[in-house]
Coordinates of C-alpha atoms in Angstrom, one line a residue:
M1 CA 10.1 39.3 -3.2
S2 CA 12.2 36.2 -3.3
T3 CA 13.5 34.5 -6.7
G4 CA 11.9 30.5 -7.1
L5 CA 14.5 27.9 -6.4
T6 CA 15.5 25.8 -9.7
F7 CA 16.7 22.1 -8.9
R8 CA 19.7 23.0 -10.7
N9 CA 22.0 22.4 -8.2
V10 CA 20.7 19.8 -6.0
K11 CA 22.6 18.1 -3.8
A12 CA 22.2 13.9 -3.9
E13 CA 23.8 11.1 -1.9
I14 CA 23.2 7.4 -1.2
S15 CA 23.3 4.8 1.2
V16 CA 23.6 0.8 1.8
D17 CA 25.3 1.2 4.9
G18 CA 22.6 2.8 7.4
G19 CA 23.5 6.4 6.6
T20 CA 26.9 5.8 8.4
N21 CA 28.4 6.9 5.1
W22 CA 27.2 8.9 2.4
V23 CA 27.9 9.1 -1.9
N24 CA 27.7 12.0 -3.2
I25 CA 26.2 11.2 -7.2
S26 CA 24.9 14.2 -8.3
G27 CA 27.7 14.5 -11.0
Q28 CA 26.2 10.8 -12.1
K29 CA 22.3 11.4 -12.3
N30 CA 20.2 14.2 -14.1
S31 CA 16.9 13.9 -12.3
L32 CA 15.8 12.9 -8.6
V33 CA 11.0 12.8 -8.2
V34 CA 9.6 11.9 -5.4
E35 CA 6.3 10.5 -5.6
G36 CA 3.5 8.8 -3.1
G37 CA 2.9 9.7 0.3
D38 CA -0.6 10.4 -0.4
R39 CA -2.7 9.9 3.1
E40 CA -5.6 7.6 3.2
I41 CA -8.7 9.5 3.6
G42 CA -12.2 8.0 4.8
T43 CA -15.6 9.4 4.5
F44 CA -18.5 7.7 6.1
F45 CA -22.4 10.0 4.4
D46 CA -25.4 9.8 6.7
A47 CA -28.9 10.1 5.8
A48 CA -29.0 13.7 6.9
N49 CA -26.2 15.3 5.4
D50 CA -25.6 16.5 2.3
T51 CA -21.6 15.9 2.9
P52 CA -19.7 13.4 4.2
T53 CA -17.9 12.9 7.8
L54 CA -14.3 12.8 6.9
G55 CA -11.5 10.6 8.8
A56 CA -7.7 11.1 8.4
G57 CA -6.0 7.9 7.8
K58 CA -2.2 6.1 7.5
R59 CA 0.5 7.9 4.8
G60 CA 1.9 5.8 2.2
E61 CA 5.2 4.8 1.0
L62 CA 7.5 7.1 -1.0
E63 CA 9.4 6.4 -3.8
I64 CA 12.3 8.1 -5.1
T65 CA 13.3 8.7 -8.8
L66 CA 16.7 8.9 -10.0
R67 CA 17.4 8.5 -13.1
I68 CA 21.7 7.1 -13.9
K69 CA 24.3 7.9 -15.7
Y70 CA 25.4 4.2 -16.3
T71 CA 28.5 3.2 -15.8
E72 CA 30.4 0.7 -14.8
T73 CA 32.8 1.8 -12.1
A74 CA 32.5 0.1 -8.3
G75 CA 31.9 3.0 -5.7
E76 CA 30.0 5.2 -8.5
A77 CA 25.5 5.6 -8.3
H78 CA 25.1 2.9 -10.7
T79 CA 27.1 0.0 -9.5
I80 CA 26.0 0.9 -6.1
L81 CA 22.2 0.7 -6.5
G82 CA 22.4 -2.0 -8.6
D83 CA 24.0 -4.4 -5.7
A84 CA 21.5 -2.8 -3.7
Y85 CA 19.3 -4.8 -6.2
E86 CA 20.7 -7.5 -6.8
N87 CA 21.1 -8.1 -3.2
A88 CA 18.1 -7.0 -1.9
T89 CA 20.0 -4.2 0.5
E90 CA 18.4 -1.5 2.7
T91 CA 19.4 1.8 0.6
L92 CA 18.5 5.7 2.4
V93 CA 18.7 8.7 0.4
R94 CA 19.4 12.5 1.1
Y95 CA 18.8 15.4 -0.8
S96 CA 19.5 19.2 -0.6
P97 CA 17.8 21.3 -3.2
K98 CA 19.9 24.3 -3.5
G99 CA 23.0 22.5 -3.0
G100 CA 24.1 21.6 0.5
A101 CA 25.5 24.2 1.9
S102 CA 25.6 24.9 5.5
G103 CA 21.9 26.3 7.0
D104 CA 20.3 24.2 3.8
R105 CA 17.3 22.5 3.7
M106 CA 17.8 19.0 3.3
Y107 CA 15.2 16.0 3.4
T108 CA 16.9 12.0 4.1
S109 CA 14.4 9.0 3.5
D110 CA 14.8 6.2 6.3
A111 CA 15.6 2.8 4.6
G112 CA 14.4 1.8 1.7
Y113 CA 14.5 -1.1 -1.1
V114 CA 15.4 -0.4 -4.9
K115 CA 12.2 -1.6 -6.5
T116 CA 13.3 -1.3 -9.9
N117 CA 15.1 -2.8 -13.0
P118 CA 18.7 -1.4 -13.3
F119 CA 19.6 -3.2 -16.5
P120 CA 20.8 -0.5 -19.0
G121 CA 19.5 -0.5 -22.4
Q122 CA 18.2 2.1 -25.5
E123 CA 18.1 2.1 -28.9
V124 CA 21.8 1.4 -30.4
E125 CA 21.4 4.7 -33.0
S126 CA 20.9 6.7 -30.0
G127 CA 24.3 8.7 -29.4
D128 CA 22.7 9.5 -25.7
P129 CA 25.1 8.1 -22.9
L130 CA 23.6 5.4 -21.2
R131 CA 20.9 5.4 -18.3
T132 CA 19.0 4.2 -15.8
E133 CA 16.0 4.7 -13.7
F134 CA 16.5 3.6 -9.9
V135 CA 13.0 4.2 -7.9
V136 CA 13.9 3.4 -4.7
V137 CA 10.9 2.5 -1.9
V138 CA 10.7 3.7 1.8
G139 CA 8.7 5.2 4.3
K140 CA 9.4 9.5 4.9
L141 CA 11.8 11.7 4.6
T142 CA 12.9 13.7 7.0
K143 CA 13.1 17.4 6.9
S144 CA 16.2 19.1 8.3
V145 CA 18.7 22.1 7.5
V146 CA 22.7 21.2 6.5
A147 CA 24.9 21.6 9.2

């Protein structure tokens, strides 16, 4: 029997140059959530049947939410994603749930855009490090295996 996988070793990377160069943001994020992608399902009810005829439509976009540690360092996740938001730069995300070793599964997005306000803010009495959440909207994720 295999054990269940966790997300504790996930390797996450971003690219803002079409996938030529990838920046490993694993040490700067603590959450990666993928939502959306629902397929439109149409229904048609006729007078002779009690159940509908179904039709499959197109899939919706995906939203990849990344919770990032706030830094002001060039080349780190917050600065890269903040600049991508400000400049409407195409952004790609890829991640490997098991950590990105050879043979591990990897999911890579097509080009999308950062849609959220990346500015920091929190309660003044909090001792928590500043964090922000970026949402990258993409059309799809492609499953592959790390070489």
